[in-house]
Coordinates of C-alpha atoms and ligand atoms in Angstrom, one line a residue:
X1 CA -3.5 -7.4 -29.6
X2 CA -3.9 -10.9 -28.8
X3 CA -5.6 -12.4 -25.7
X4 CA -3.1 -13.3 -23.4
X5 CA -3.1 -17.1 -23.2
X6 CA -0.2 -18.2 -21.0
X7 CA -0.7 -18.6 -17.1
X8 CA -2.4 -15.5 -17.0
X9 CA -4.0 -15.1 -13.4
X10 CA -7.7 -14.6 -13.2
X11 CA -9.2 -11.9 -11.2
X12 CA -11.1 -12.8 -8.4
X13 CA -14.5 -11.9 -7.0
X14 CA -13.6 -8.8 -4.6
X15 CA -15.6 -6.5 -2.7
X16 CA -17.7 -4.5 -5.0
X17 CA -17.1 -1.1 -4.9
X18 CA -19.5 2.1 -5.8
X19 CA -17.5 4.8 -5.3
X20 CA -15.7 6.7 -8.6
X21 CA -14.2 9.4 -6.4
X22 CA -10.9 10.3 -6.8
X23 CA -8.9 10.0 -3.5
X24 CA -5.6 10.7 -4.6
X25 CA -3.8 12.1 -8.1
X26 CA -1.0 12.4 -9.5
X27 CA 0.3 14.3 -12.8
X28 CA 3.6 14.6 -14.1
X29 CA 5.8 12.8 -11.2
X30 CA 9.4 12.2 -11.7
X31 CA 11.6 11.1 -9.8
X32 CA 15.5 11.5 -9.4
X33 CA 18.0 9.8 -7.2
X34 CA 21.0 12.1 -7.7
X35 CA 21.7 12.4 -11.6
X36 CA 19.5 9.1 -12.1
X37 CA 15.9 9.7 -13.3
X38 CA 13.5 6.7 -11.6
X39 CA 10.2 8.0 -13.1
X40 CA 8.9 9.7 -16.3
X41 CA 6.2 11.7 -15.7
X42 CA 3.4 9.5 -13.7
X43 CA -0.4 10.3 -14.3
X44 CA -2.7 8.4 -12.0
X45 CA -5.9 8.9 -10.4
X46 CA -6.6 6.4 -7.4
X47 CA -10.1 6.0 -6.8
X48 CA -11.4 5.9 -3.2
X49 CA -12.2 2.6 -1.7
X50 CA -10.6 0.7 -4.3
X51 CA -7.4 -1.5 -4.0
X52 CA -5.1 -0.9 -6.6
X53 CA -1.9 -2.9 -7.3
X54 CA 1.2 -1.9 -9.2
X55 CA 3.2 -4.4 -10.9
X56 CA 6.3 -4.6 -13.2
X57 CA 9.5 -6.0 -13.3
X58 CA 12.4 -4.8 -10.8
X59 CA 13.7 -1.7 -10.8
X60 CA 10.7 -0.1 -13.0
X61 CA 9.8 2.1 -9.8
X62 CA 6.7 0.6 -8.1
X63 CA 8.5 1.4 -4.9
X64 CA 9.9 4.8 -5.7
X65 CA 6.0 5.9 -6.9
X66 CA 4.7 4.5 -3.5
X67 CA 6.7 6.4 -1.8
X68 CA 5.8 9.6 -3.7
X69 CA 2.6 9.2 -2.2
X70 CA 3.1 10.1 1.2
X71 CA 6.4 12.1 0.5
X72 CA 8.2 8.9 2.3
X73 CA 11.3 9.7 -0.6
X74 CA 12.0 12.8 1.5
X75 CA 13.5 10.7 3.7
X76 CA 16.1 10.0 0.9
X77 CA 19.1 12.1 0.5
X78 CA 19.5 13.0 -2.9
X79 CA 16.1 12.0 -3.9
X80 CA 14.0 14.7 -5.9
X81 CA 9.8 14.7 -6.6
X82 CA 9.0 16.6 -9.3
X83 CA 4.9 17.0 -10.8
X84 CA 1.7 17.3 -8.6
X85 CA 0.1 14.7 -6.0
X86 CA -2.9 15.3 -4.4
X87 CA -5.0 14.0 -1.7
X88 CA -8.7 15.0 -2.0
X89 CA -7.5 17.5 -4.2
X90 CA -5.0 19.1 -1.8
X91 CA -1.0 19.5 -2.7
X92 CA 0.8 16.9 -0.7
X93 CA 3.8 18.7 -1.7
X94 CA 2.5 22.3 -0.5
X95 CA 5.3 23.6 1.6
X96 CA 3.0 24.6 4.8
X97 CA 1.8 20.6 4.7
X98 CA 2.1 19.3 7.9
X99 CA 4.0 15.8 6.5
X100 CA 3.5 13.8 10.0
X101 CA 0.2 14.3 9.8
X102 CA 0.2 13.2 6.0
X103 CA 1.9 10.1 7.0
X104 CA -0.9 9.1 9.5
X105 CA -3.8 10.0 6.5
X106 CA -1.5 7.8 4.3
X107 CA 0.0 5.3 5.8
X108 CA 2.5 2.7 4.7
X109 CA 3.3 -0.9 5.4
X110 CA 6.6 -2.2 4.1
X111 CA 7.7 -5.6 3.1
X112 CA 9.5 -6.8 6.4
X113 CA 7.3 -6.6 9.4
X114 CA 9.1 -3.7 11.2
X115 CA 7.1 -3.7 14.7
X116 CA 8.6 -1.0 17.4
X117 CA 11.0 -2.7 20.1
X118 CA 7.7 -2.1 22.4
X119 CA 5.2 -4.1 23.7
X120 CA 2.1 -5.2 21.5
X121 CA 0.0 -2.6 23.2
X122 CA 2.3 0.1 22.7
X123 CA 3.0 -0.5 19.3
X124 CA -0.8 0.4 18.7
X125 CA -0.7 3.1 21.3
X126 CA 2.3 4.8 20.2
X127 CA 0.6 6.5 17.2
X128 CA -2.7 7.9 18.8
X129 CA -1.0 9.3 21.5
X130 CA 1.9 11.0 19.2
X131 CA -1.4 12.6 17.4
X132 CA -3.4 13.1 20.4
X133 CA -6.3 11.1 19.4
X134 CA -6.2 9.2 22.4
X135 CA -5.6 10.7 25.7
X136 CA -6.9 8.7 28.6
X137 CA -6.0 4.9 28.9
X138 CA -9.9 3.7 28.6
X139 CA -9.6 5.9 25.2
X140 CA -6.1 4.3 24.2
X141 CA -7.7 0.8 25.3
X142 CA -10.4 1.3 23.0
X143 CA -8.1 2.1 20.0
X144 CA -5.9 -0.7 20.6
X145 CA -8.5 -3.3 20.9
X146 CA -10.3 -2.1 17.6
X147 CA -7.5 -1.7 15.8
X148 CA -6.5 -5.1 16.4
X149 CA -9.8 -6.2 15.7
X150 CA -9.8 -4.7 12.3
X151 CA -6.4 -6.2 11.6
X152 CA -7.9 -9.4 12.4
X153 CA -5.2 -9.6 15.0
X154 CA -7.0 -9.0 18.4
X155 CA -8.6 -12.8 19.4
X156 CA -4.7 -14.1 19.2
X157 CA -3.0 -11.4 21.2
X158 CA -5.7 -10.1 23.5
X159 CA -4.2 -12.3 26.4
X160 CA -0.6 -10.9 25.8
X161 CA -0.7 -7.4 25.3
X162 CA 2.2 -6.7 27.2
X163 CA 4.9 -8.8 25.4
X164 CA 7.4 -7.4 22.7
X165 CA 5.8 -7.2 18.8
X166 CA 9.0 -9.1 18.0
X167 CA 7.5 -12.0 20.0
X168 CA 5.0 -12.5 17.2
X169 CA 5.1 -15.0 14.2
X170 CA 5.8 -12.8 10.8
X171 CA 2.3 -13.1 9.7
X172 CA 1.3 -11.8 13.3
X173 CA 3.8 -9.1 13.0
X174 CA 2.5 -8.1 9.7
X175 CA -0.8 -7.6 10.7
X176 CA 0.1 -5.7 14.0
X177 CA 1.9 -3.3 11.4
X178 CA -1.0 -3.2 9.8
X179 CA -2.8 -2.3 13.2
X180 CA -0.8 0.4 13.8
X181 CA -1.1 2.0 10.6
X182 CA -5.0 1.8 11.1
X183 CA -4.8 3.2 14.7
X184 CA -4.0 6.6 13.8
X185 CA -7.5 6.6 11.5
X186 CA -5.7 6.9 8.0
X187 CA -7.7 7.5 4.8
X188 CA -5.1 5.5 2.3
X189 CA -3.0 2.5 3.0
X190 CA -0.2 2.0 1.1
X191 CA 1.8 -1.4 1.1
X192 CA 5.1 -2.5 -0.4
X193 CA 5.2 -6.1 -1.1
X194 CA 3.2 -6.7 2.2
X195 CA 2.8 -10.4 1.5
X196 CA 6.7 -11.3 0.4
X197 CA 8.0 -12.4 3.6
X198 CA 5.1 -14.5 4.6
X199 CA 4.0 -17.9 4.3
X200 CA 1.0 -18.7 1.9
X201 CA -1.5 -18.9 5.0
X202 CA -0.2 -15.7 6.5
X203 CA -0.4 -14.3 2.9
X204 CA -3.8 -15.4 2.6
X205 CA -5.4 -13.5 6.0
X206 CA -3.6 -10.7 4.7
X207 CA -5.3 -10.7 1.3
X208 CA -8.6 -11.5 2.9
X209 CA -7.8 -8.6 5.3
X210 CA -6.7 -6.1 2.2
X211 CA -10.3 -6.9 0.8
X212 CA -12.3 -6.3 4.1
X213 CA -10.3 -3.1 4.8
X214 CA -10.7 -1.8 1.4
X215 CA -14.5 -1.3 2.4
X216 CA -13.1 1.4 4.7
X217 CA -9.8 2.6 3.4
X218 CA -8.4 3.2 -0.1
X219 CA -5.6 1.0 -0.7
X220 CA -2.2 0.9 -3.0
X221 CA 0.0 -2.1 -3.1
X222 CA 2.9 -3.3 -5.0
X223 CA 3.0 -6.7 -5.5
X224 CA 5.4 -8.9 -7.5
X225 CA 2.9 -11.7 -7.4
X226 CA 0.2 -11.1 -10.4
X227 CA -2.1 -14.1 -8.6
X228 CA -1.8 -11.6 -5.7
X229 CA -3.1 -8.4 -7.7
X230 CA -5.7 -10.5 -9.3
X231 CA -6.9 -11.7 -6.3
X232 CA -6.9 -8.4 -4.2
X233 CA -7.0 -5.9 -6.6
X234 CA -10.0 -3.8 -8.2
X235 CA -7.2 -2.0 -10.5
X236 CA -3.9 -2.7 -11.8
X237 CA -1.2 -0.6 -12.8
X238 CA 1.8 -1.9 -15.1
X239 CA 4.9 -0.2 -14.5
X240 CA 8.0 -0.6 -16.9
X241 CA 11.5 1.0 -16.7
X242 CA 10.1 4.5 -15.0
X243 CA 6.9 4.7 -17.0
X244 CA 3.2 3.5 -16.1
X245 CA 2.6 1.8 -19.4
X246 CA -1.3 1.1 -18.7
X247 CA -3.8 1.0 -15.5
X248 CA -6.9 -0.2 -15.7
X249 CA -9.4 -3.1 -14.4
X250 CA -7.7 -5.9 -13.2
X251 CA -9.5 -8.3 -15.3
X252 CA -9.0 -6.4 -18.2
X253 CA -5.5 -5.8 -17.5
X254 CA -4.7 -9.6 -17.5
X255 CA -6.9 -10.6 -20.3
X256 CA -6.8 -8.0 -22.6
X257 CA -4.0 -5.4 -21.9
X258 CA -3.6 -2.5 -24.6
X259 CA 0.3 -2.7 -24.5
X260 CA 2.5 -5.3 -25.9
X261 CA 4.7 -4.6 -22.9
X262 CA 2.1 -5.2 -20.6
X263 CA 1.0 -8.6 -22.5
X264 CA 4.8 -9.9 -22.1
X265 CA 4.8 -9.4 -18.5
X266 CA 1.8 -10.8 -17.8
X267 CA 2.6 -13.9 -20.2
X268 CA 6.1 -14.2 -18.3
X269 CA 8.1 -13.3 -21.6
X270 CA 10.4 -11.3 -19.4
X271 CA 10.9 -9.5 -16.3
Ligands
ATP301 N1 17.8 5.0 -2.7 C1 18.0 4.9 -3.8 N2 18.7 5.8 -4.0 C2 19.4 5.6 -5.6 N3 18.8 4.8 -6.3 C3 17.4 4.3 -6.0 C4 17.1 4.2 -4.7 N4 16.0 3.6 -4.6 C5 15.7 2.9 -5.8 N5 16.8 3.7 -6.7 C6 16.6 3.0 -8.4 O1 15.4 3.6 -8.6 C7 15.1 2.6 -9.3 C8 13.3 2.5 -8.8 O2 13.7 1.5 -7.9 P1 12.5 1.0 -7.1 O3 13.0 0.5 -6.2 O4 11.4 2.0 -7.2 O5 11.7 -0.4 -8.2 P2 10.9 -1.4 -8.1 O6 10.0 -1.6 -9.0 O7 10.4 -1.0 -6.6 O8 11.7 -2.6 -8.0 P3 11.9 -3.9 -7.2 O9 10.4 -4.7 -7.7 O10 13.0 -4.4 -7.3 O11 11.1 -3.5 -5.4 C9 15.7 1.6 -9.9 O12 16.8 1.9 -10.8 C10 16.7 1.9 -8.4 O13 18.1 1.3 -8.7
MG302 MG1 10.3 -2.3 -4.9

């Protein structure tokens, strides 16, 4: 394999991680939408407190795979998932599993910010109340403040908590959605192209936030932007036509990929 030479993103320094603990693991994951197969047996380990990026051409199955990690595919009619997915070694597809609780442990942030049609305060308070994490007003106030602090939004909204979440800018709304996810004490945060609807300044804020959050959470994100993967991800996994072609340190994937398909993608030869 020749080293890629064209417009290859250079991996940026990120928060150092020292864990090698597997947080989530998938083995032989296949996904079908009716008769059509979207994933062909994905084996992946996601390491605790790392940021892992999923990259690859449109339609290769990145979002489908992400949704397997917190059973969001259950909500799609006709979608069937085979194989094993574990969180801390426990099967998340076990029939006895509480899916609502799972989706608090493994939260998801989507491409388009989607605040509830409620106040900024209520956007954050809703989840902790639902899960019984905070009952009294003072406890809720504390969760709301600390979640907004962690999402880097507190300073901008602390004097307008009663205003609608939808009154915020796109970048602020996305940080609100991240705060909402954080509020229910997740262990893993999934993000599906979290910056693709944002301008470069809002994107930079979210990227910095992702780096900070990875100290406390494990993060798996889909991105179309290879520079973004290089900036924020410790590991990068390349998907192609329903397969995961390779995964490794972001540096290595972008400078010395093992597979020709990865090489062609990162050098812009297809996709
Ligand atoms: N709800 C659905 N019903 C039927 N087929 C679907 C559904 N969602 C995805 N697919 C199909 O599964 C395959 C993988 O799609 P997926 O959305 O996971 O790709 P992706 O890599 O996230 O693409 P993009 O980069 O465009 O977001 C595609 O062929 C797509 O058409
Ligand atoms: Mg997608």
